[in-house]
Coordinates of N, CA, C and O in Angstrom, one line a residue:
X48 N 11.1 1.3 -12.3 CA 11.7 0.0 -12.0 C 10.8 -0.7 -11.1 O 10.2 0.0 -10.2
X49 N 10.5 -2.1 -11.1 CA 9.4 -2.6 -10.5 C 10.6 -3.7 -10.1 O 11.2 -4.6 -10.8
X50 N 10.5 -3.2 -8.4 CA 10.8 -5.1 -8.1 C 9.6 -5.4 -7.2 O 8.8 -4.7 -6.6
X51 N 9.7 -7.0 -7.2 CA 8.8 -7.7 -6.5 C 9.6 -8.9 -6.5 O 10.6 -9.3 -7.1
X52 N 8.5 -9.7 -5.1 CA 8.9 -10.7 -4.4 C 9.4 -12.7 -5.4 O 9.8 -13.8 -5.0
X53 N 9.2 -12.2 -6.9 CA 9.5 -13.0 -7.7 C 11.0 -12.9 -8.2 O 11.1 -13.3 -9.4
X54 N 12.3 -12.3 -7.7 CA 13.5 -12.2 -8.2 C 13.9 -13.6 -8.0 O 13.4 -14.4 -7.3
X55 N 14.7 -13.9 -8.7 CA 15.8 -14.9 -8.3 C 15.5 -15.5 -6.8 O 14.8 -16.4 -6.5
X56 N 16.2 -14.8 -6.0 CA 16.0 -15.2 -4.7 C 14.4 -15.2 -3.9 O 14.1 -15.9 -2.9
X57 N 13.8 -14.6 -4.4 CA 12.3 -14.6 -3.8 C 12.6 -13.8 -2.3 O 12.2 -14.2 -1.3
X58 N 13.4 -12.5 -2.3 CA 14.0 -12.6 -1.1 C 12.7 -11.0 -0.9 O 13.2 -9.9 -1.2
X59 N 11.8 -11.0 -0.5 CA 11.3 -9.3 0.2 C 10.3 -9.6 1.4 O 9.7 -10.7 1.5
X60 N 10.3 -8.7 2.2 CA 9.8 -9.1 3.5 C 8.5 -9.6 3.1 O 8.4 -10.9 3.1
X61 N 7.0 -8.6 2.6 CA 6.0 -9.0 2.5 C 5.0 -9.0 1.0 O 5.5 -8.2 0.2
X62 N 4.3 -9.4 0.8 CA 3.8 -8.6 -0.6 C 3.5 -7.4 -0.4 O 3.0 -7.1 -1.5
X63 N 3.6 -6.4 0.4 CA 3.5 -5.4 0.6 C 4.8 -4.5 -0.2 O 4.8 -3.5 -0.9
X64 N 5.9 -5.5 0.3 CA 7.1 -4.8 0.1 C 7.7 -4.5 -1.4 O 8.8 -4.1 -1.7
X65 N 6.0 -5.0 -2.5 CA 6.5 -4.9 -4.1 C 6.2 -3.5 -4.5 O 5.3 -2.8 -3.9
X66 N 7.1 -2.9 -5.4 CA 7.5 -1.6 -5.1 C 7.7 -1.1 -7.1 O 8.1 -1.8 -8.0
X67 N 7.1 0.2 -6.9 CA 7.3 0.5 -8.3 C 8.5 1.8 -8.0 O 8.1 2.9 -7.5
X68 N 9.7 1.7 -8.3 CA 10.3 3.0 -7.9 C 10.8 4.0 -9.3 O 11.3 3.7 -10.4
X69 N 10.7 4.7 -9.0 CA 11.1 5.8 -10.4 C 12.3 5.7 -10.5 O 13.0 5.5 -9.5
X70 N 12.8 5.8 -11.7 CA 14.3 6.4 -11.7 C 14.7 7.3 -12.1 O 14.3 7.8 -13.2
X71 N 16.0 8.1 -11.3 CA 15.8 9.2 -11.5 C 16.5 9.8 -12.9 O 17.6 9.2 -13.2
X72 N 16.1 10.9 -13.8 CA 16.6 11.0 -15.0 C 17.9 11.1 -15.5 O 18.3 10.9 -16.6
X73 N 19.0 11.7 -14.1 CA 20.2 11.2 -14.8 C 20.7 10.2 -14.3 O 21.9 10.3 -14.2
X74 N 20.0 9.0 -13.9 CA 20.6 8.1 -13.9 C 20.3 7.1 -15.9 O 20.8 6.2 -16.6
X75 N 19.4 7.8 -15.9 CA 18.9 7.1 -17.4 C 19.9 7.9 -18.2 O 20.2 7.2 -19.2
X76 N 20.5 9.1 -18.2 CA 21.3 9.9 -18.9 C 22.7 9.1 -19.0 O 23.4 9.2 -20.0
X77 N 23.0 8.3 -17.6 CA 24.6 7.8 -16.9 C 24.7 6.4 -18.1 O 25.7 5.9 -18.6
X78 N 23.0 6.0 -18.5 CA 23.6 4.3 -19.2 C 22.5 3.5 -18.2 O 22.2 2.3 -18.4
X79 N 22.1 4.0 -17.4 CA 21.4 2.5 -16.8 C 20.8 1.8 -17.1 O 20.7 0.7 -16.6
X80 N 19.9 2.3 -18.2 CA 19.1 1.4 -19.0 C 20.3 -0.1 -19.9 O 20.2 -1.3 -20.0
X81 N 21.4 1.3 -20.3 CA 22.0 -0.1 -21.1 C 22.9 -0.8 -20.0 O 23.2 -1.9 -20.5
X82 N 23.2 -0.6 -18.8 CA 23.9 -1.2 -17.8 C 23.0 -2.7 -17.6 O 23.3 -3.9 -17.4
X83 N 21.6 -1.9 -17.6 CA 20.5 -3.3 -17.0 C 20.5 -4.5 -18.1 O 20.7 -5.7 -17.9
X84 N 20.1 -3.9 -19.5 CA 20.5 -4.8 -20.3 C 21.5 -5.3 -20.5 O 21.6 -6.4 -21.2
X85 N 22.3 -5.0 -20.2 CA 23.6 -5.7 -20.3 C 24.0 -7.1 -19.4 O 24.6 -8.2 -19.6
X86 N 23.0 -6.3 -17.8 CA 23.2 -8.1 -16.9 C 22.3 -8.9 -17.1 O 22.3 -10.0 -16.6
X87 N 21.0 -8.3 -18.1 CA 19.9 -9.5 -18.2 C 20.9 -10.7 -19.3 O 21.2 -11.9 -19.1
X88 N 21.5 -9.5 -21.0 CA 22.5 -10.7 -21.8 C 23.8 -11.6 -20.8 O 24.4 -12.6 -21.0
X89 N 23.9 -10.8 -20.0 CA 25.1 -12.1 -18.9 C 24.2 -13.0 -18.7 O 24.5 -14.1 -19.0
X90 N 23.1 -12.9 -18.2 CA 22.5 -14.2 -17.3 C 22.5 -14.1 -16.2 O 22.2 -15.0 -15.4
X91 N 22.8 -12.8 -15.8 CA 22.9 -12.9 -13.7 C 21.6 -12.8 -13.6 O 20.9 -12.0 -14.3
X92 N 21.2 -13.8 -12.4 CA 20.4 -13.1 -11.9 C 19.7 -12.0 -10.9 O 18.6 -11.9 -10.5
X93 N 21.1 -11.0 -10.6 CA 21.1 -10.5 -9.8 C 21.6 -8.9 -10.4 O 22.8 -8.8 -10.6
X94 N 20.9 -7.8 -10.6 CA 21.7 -6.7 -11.3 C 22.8 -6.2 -11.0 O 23.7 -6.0 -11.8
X95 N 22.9 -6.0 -9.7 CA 24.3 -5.8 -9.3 C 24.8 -6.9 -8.4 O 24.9 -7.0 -7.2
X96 N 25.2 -8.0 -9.5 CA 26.2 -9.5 -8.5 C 27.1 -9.5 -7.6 O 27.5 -10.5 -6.9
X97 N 27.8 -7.8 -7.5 CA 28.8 -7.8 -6.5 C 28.3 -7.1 -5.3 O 29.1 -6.3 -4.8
X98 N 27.1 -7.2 -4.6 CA 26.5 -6.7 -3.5 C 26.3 -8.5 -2.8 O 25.8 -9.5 -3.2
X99 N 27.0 -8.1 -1.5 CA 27.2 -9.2 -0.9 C 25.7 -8.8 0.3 O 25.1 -7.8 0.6
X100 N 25.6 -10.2 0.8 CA 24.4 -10.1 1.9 C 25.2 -10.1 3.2 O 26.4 -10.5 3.4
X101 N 24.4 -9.7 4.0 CA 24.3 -10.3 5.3 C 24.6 -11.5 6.0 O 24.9 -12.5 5.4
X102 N 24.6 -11.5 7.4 CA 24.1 -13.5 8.2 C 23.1 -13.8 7.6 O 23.1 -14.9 7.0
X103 N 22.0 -13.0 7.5 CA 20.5 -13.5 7.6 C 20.2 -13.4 6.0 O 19.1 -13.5 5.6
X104 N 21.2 -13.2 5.0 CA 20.8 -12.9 3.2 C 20.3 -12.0 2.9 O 19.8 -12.2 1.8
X105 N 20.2 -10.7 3.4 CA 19.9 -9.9 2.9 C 20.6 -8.8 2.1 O 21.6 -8.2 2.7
X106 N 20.3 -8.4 1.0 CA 21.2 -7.5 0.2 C 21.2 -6.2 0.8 O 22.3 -5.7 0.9
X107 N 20.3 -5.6 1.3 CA 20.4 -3.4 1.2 C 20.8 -3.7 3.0 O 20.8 -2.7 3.8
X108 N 21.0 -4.9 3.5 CA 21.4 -4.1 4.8 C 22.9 -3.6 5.3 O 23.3 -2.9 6.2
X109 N 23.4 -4.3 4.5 CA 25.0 -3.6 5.0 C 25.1 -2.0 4.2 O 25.7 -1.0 4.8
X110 N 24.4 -1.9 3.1 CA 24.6 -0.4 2.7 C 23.9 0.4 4.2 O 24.5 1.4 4.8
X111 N 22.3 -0.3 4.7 CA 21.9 0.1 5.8 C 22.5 0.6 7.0 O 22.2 1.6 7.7
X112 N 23.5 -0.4 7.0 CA 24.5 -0.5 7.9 C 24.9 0.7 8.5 O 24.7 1.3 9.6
X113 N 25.9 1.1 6.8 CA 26.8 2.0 6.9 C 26.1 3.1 7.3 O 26.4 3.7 8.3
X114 N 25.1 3.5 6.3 CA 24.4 4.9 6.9 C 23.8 4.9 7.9 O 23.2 6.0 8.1
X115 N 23.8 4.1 8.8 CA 23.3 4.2 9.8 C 24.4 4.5 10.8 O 24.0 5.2 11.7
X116 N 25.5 4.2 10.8 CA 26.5 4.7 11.6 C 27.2 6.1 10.9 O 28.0 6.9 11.5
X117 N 26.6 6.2 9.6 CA 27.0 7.5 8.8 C 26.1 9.1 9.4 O 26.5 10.3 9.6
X118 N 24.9 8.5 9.7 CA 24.0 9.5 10.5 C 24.3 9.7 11.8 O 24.5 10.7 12.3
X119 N 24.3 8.3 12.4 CA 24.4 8.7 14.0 C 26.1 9.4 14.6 O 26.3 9.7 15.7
X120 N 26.7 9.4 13.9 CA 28.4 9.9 13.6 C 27.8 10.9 13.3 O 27.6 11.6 14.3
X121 N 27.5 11.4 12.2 CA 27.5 12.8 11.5 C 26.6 13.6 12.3 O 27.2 14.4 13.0
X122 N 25.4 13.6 12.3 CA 24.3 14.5 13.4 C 24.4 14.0 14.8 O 23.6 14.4 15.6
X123 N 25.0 13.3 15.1 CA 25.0 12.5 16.9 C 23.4 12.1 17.4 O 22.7 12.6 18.2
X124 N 23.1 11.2 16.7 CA 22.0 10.2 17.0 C 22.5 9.5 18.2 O 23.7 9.6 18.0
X125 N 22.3 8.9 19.2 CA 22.6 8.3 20.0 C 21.5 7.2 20.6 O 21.8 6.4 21.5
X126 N 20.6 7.4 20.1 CA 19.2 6.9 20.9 C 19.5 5.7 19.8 O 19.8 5.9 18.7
X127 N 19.4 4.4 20.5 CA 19.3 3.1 19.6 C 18.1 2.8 19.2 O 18.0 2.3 18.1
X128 N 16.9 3.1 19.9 CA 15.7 3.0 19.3 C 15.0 3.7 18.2 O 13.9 3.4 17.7
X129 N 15.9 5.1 17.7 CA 15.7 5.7 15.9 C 16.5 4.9 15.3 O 17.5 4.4 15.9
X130 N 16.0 4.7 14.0 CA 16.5 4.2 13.2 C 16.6 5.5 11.8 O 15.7 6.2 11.6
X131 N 17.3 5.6 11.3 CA 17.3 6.9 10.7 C 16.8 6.9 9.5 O 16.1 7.8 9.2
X132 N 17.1 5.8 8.4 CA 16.2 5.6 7.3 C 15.4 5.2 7.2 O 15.0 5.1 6.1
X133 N 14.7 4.7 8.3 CA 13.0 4.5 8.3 C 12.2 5.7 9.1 O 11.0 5.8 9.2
X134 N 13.1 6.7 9.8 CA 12.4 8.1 10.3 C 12.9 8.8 9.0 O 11.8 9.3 8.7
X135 N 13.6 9.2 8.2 CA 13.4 9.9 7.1 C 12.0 9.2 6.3 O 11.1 10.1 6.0
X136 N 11.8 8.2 6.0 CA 10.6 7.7 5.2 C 9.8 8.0 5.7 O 8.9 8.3 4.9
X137 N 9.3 8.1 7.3 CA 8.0 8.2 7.9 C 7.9 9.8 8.1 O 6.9 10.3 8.3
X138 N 9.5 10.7 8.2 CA 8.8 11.9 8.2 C 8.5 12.3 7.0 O 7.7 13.3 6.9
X139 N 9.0 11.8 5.9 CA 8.4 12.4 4.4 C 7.0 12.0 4.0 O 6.3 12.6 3.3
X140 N 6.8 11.1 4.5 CA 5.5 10.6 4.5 C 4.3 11.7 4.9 O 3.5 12.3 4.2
X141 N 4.5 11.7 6.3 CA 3.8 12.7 7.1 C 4.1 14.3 6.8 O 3.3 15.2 7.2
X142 N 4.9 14.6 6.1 CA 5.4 15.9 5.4 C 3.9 15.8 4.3 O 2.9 16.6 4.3
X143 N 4.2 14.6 3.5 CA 3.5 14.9 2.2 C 2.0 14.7 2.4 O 1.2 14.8 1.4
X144 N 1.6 14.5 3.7 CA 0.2 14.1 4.1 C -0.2 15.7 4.8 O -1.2 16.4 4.6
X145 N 0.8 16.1 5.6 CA 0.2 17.3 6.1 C -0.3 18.4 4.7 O -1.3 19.1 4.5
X146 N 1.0 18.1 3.8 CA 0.7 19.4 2.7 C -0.5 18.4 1.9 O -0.4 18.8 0.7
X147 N -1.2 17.6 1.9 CA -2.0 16.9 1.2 C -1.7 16.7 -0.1 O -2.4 16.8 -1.1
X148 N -0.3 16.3 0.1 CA -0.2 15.1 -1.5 C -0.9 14.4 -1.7 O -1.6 13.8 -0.8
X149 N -1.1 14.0 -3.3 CA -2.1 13.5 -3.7 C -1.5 11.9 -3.3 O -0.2 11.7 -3.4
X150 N -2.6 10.7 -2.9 CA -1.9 9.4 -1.5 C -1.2 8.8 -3.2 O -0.2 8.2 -3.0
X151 N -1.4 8.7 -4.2 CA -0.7 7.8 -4.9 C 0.6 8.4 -5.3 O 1.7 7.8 -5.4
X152 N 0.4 9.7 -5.6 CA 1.9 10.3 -5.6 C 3.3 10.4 -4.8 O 4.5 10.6 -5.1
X153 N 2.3 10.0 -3.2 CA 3.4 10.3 -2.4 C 3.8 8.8 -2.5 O 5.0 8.5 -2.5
X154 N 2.7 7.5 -2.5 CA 3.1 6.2 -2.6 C 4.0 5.5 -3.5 O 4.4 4.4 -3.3
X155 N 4.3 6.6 -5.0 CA 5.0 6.8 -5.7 C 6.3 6.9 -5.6 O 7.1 6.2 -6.2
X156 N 6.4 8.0 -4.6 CA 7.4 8.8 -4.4 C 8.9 7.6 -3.5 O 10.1 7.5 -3.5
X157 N 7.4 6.8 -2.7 CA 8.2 6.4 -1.5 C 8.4 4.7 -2.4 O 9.4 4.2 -2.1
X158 N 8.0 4.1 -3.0 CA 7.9 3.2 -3.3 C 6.6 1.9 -2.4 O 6.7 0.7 -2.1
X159 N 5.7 2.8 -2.4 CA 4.3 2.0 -1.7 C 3.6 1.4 -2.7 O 2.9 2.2 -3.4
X160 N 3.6 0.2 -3.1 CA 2.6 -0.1 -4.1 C 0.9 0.3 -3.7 O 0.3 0.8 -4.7
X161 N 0.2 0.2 -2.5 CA -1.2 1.1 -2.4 C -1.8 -0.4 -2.6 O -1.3 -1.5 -2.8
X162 N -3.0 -0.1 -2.5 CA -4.3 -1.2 -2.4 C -5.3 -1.1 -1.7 O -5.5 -0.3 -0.7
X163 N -6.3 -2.3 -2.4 CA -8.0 -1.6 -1.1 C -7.4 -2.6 0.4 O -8.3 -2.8 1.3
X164 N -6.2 -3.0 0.6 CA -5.6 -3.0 2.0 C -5.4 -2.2 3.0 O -4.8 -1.2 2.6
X165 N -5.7 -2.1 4.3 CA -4.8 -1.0 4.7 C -3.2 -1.6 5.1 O -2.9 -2.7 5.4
X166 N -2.4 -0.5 5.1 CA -0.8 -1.1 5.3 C -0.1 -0.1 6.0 O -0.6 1.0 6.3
X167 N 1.3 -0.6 6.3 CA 1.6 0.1 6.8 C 2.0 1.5 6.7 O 2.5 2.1 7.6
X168 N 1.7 2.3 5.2 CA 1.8 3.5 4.7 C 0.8 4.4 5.4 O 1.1 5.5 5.8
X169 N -0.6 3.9 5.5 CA -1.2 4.3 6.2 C -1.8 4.6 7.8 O -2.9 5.0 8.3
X170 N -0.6 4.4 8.3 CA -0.3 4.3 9.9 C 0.8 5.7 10.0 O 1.3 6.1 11.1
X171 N 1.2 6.4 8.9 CA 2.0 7.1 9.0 C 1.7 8.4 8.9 O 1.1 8.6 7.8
X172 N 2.1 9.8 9.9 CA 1.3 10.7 9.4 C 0.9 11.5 10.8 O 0.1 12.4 10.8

């Protein structure tokens, strides 16, 4: 699945943030392929229309939200300065760097599109 900064809304932090993500096989088993076609024949422009935004418009942060009070509840995080789904991404990162994953696999893995840039994937580790 490839999103990028051309949706409907034009809504992603950077061009960095355009993203090839896999999906995973039983979700292709569940119908999602026919679920996606099905909202491109509605016309929405949005695949899932009932994900409400934020103050600031953004869609994945109230899911954000939640798990973030889901982690610091469940394991007792307390420190405001972790953030817990961007320390899972940077220790998987650094996981797959120590065992020397191959860098497009893991960029794969994480949703890094990669380039002769350096970014912030590469600060990780």
């Amino acid at each position: 699945m490839i999103i990028h900064p051309l949706d409907d809304d034009g809504r992603l932090k950077t061009d960095e943030s355009k993203r090839a993500v896999p999906i995973h096989n039983q979700l292709l088993k569940m119908g999602f392929l026919a679920f996606v076609k099905k909202q491109i024949k509605a016309g929405g422009g949005q695949l899932f229309p009932l994900l409400k935004t934020n103050k600031r418009g953004q869609y994945g942060s109230k899911w954000g939200d939640w798990w973030r009070r889901y982690i610091r509840q469940t394991v007792g995080i307390t420190d405001e300065r972790i953030s817990p789904a961007h320390s899972f991404q940077h220790l998987f990162i650094t996981e797959c760097k120590r065992l020397r994953f191959r860098e497009d696999y893991e960029r794969a893995l994480v949703g890094h599109a990669g380039g002769r840039r350096k970014d912030a994937h590469d600060e990780y580790g």
